Amino acid sequence: MTTAPPTPPDTDAVAFVAALRHLKTWSGLSYRQLERRAAEAGHVLPYSTAATMLGRDRLPRAELVAAFVAACGVRADEAEEWLDARVTIACGRPAETVRTTPNRGLRRPRWAFVLAAALATALLGGASAAGAFIDDIEVEKTRTSLHLPG
C-alpha cells in the first residue's frame, strides 16, 4: 500500500460500493484477512458479509462501512470521510437544496392522505348512520300520525 487509499464518492450508492470494491483491491487483502483485521480493530465483519456487501449496489450499514475501512487499513480521519459520504448519500440533498426546489412544498406525505381518507370515511359513515336513524324517526312519525300499528 504505497499509494493513498481511494476517496469515497458522495453521489450515490452504486458509486460508493464501487469505491469500496476499489478500496479492497487497494488493500490487497482477502475477505478472511479483512475479517481478522476488523476483529483486531474491535469491529465485527464476517467475511461472507463483506463479500455480500461488495456484491450489491445498495448502501451498506454504517457499522459495516466503519469495520470495512478499518480492516482495509484506512486511517481514522480518512475513515470519517467514508462515513460522512455514506451519511450524505443516505440522507439525500442538504436542507438548503430541498427548500429551494420548486413545487417541493406542494407534496404531502403519504400519511396525510391516509389520514384524510380515514377522516372522510368516518364522517361519511357517521352521516349515513345518522341518516338511517332520521329515516326511522320519519317512518315512526308517519305511522303515529296515521295511527298505523307498529
C-alpha positions in Angstrom: 0.0 0.0 0.0 2.3 2.7 -1.2 -0.4 4.9 -2.7 -3.1 6.7 -0.8 -6.4 4.9 -0.4 -9.2 5.8 -2.7 -11.6 8.6 -1.6 -15.3 8.0 -1.1 -17.8 9.4 -3.5 -20.9 11.0 -2.1 -23.0 10.9 -5.2 -25.0 7.6 -5.0 -24.9 4.1 -3.5 -23.6 2.4 -6.7 -20.6 4.7 -6.9 -20.0 4.3 -3.1 -20.0 0.5 -3.3 -17.7 0.6 -6.4 -15.3 2.7 -4.4 -15.5 0.2 -1.5 -14.5 -2.5 -4.0 -11.6 -0.4 -5.2 -10.6 0.1 -1.5 -10.5 -3.7 -1.1 -8.3 -4.0 -4.2 -6.1 -1.3 -2.8 -5.7 -3.1 0.5 -4.7 -6.3 -1.2 -6.4 -8.4 1.5 -8.7 -11.4 1.1 -12.1 -11.5 2.7 -10.8 -13.7 5.5 -7.9 -11.3 6.2 -10.4 -8.4 6.3 -12.5 -10.3 8.9 -9.4 -10.9 11.1 -8.2 -7.3 10.7 -11.6 -5.9 11.6 -11.7 -8.1 14.7 -8.2 -6.8 15.7 -9.6 -3.2 15.3 -12.6 -4.0 17.6 -15.2 -4.5 14.8 -17.3 -7.4 13.6 -17.1 -8.1 9.9 -17.8 -11.7 8.8 -16.0 -12.4 5.5 -19.3 -13.5 4.0 -21.0 -10.2 5.0 -18.1 -8.2 3.4 -18.4 -10.3 0.2 -22.2 -9.8 0.1 -21.8 -6.1 0.8 -19.4 -5.6 -2.2 -21.6 -7.8 -4.4 -24.6 -5.5 -4.2 -25.2 -1.9 -5.3 -27.0 -0.9 -2.1 -25.7 1.3 0.5 -24.2 -0.8 3.4 -25.0 0.0 7.0 -22.7 2.5 8.7 -21.2 -0.1 11.1 -20.2 -2.3 8.2 -18.5 0.6 6.4 -16.6 1.5 9.6 -15.5 -2.1 10.0 -14.6 -2.5 6.4 -12.5 0.7 6.0 -10.7 0.0 9.3 -9.9 -3.6 8.1 -8.6 -2.2 4.8 -6.1 -0.1 6.8 -7.7 3.4 6.3 -6.6 5.9 9.0 -9.2 7.2 11.4 -9.5 10.7 9.8 -9.9 9.1 6.3 -12.4 6.6 7.7 -14.5 9.5 8.9 -14.7 10.7 5.3 -16.2 7.4 4.3 -18.8 7.5 7.0 -19.6 11.2 6.1 -20.0 10.3 2.5 -22.3 7.4 3.4 -24.5 9.7 5.5 -24.7 12.2 2.6 -25.9 9.5 0.3 -28.3 8.0 2.8 -29.9 11.4 3.8 -30.0 12.9 0.3 -29.6 16.5 -0.5 -28.8 19.1 2.2 -31.8 21.0 3.6 -31.0 24.2 1.8 -31.3 22.5 -1.6 -34.7 20.9 -0.6 -36.1 24.3 0.3 -35.2 25.9 -3.0 -36.6 23.2 -5.2 -39.7 24.4 -7.0 -43.0 22.7 -6.0 -41.3 20.7 -3.3 -43.6 22.1 -0.6 -46.7 21.0 -2.5 -46.0 17.4 -2.0 -47.8 15.9 1.0 -46.5 12.9 2.9 -48.4 9.6 2.3 -49.7 9.5 5.9 -51.6 12.8 5.3 -53.6 11.2 2.5 -54.3 8.1 4.6 -55.4 10.4 7.5 -57.7 12.4 5.1 -59.2 9.2 3.7 -59.9 7.8 7.2 -61.5 11.1 8.3 -63.7 11.2 5.2 -64.7 7.6 5.8 -65.6 8.3 9.4 -67.6 11.4 8.5 -69.5 9.7 5.7 -70.1 6.7 7.8 -71.4 8.9 10.6 -73.6 10.8 8.2 -75.0 7.5 6.7 -75.8 6.2 10.2 -77.4 9.5 11.2 -79.5 9.4 8.0 -80.7 5.9 8.8 -81.8 7.0 12.2 -83.6 10.0 10.9 -85.4 7.8 8.3 -86.5 5.5 11.2 -87.9 8.5 13.1 -89.7 9.8 10.0 -91.3 6.4 9.5 -92.4 6.2 13.1 -93.9 9.7 12.9 -95.8 8.7 9.8 -97.1 5.6 11.5 -98.1 7.5 14.6 -99.9 10.3 12.6 -101.8 7.8 10.5 -102.5 5.6 13.6 -100.9 2.5 11.9 -99.9 -0.4 14.1 -96.1 -0.6 14.7 
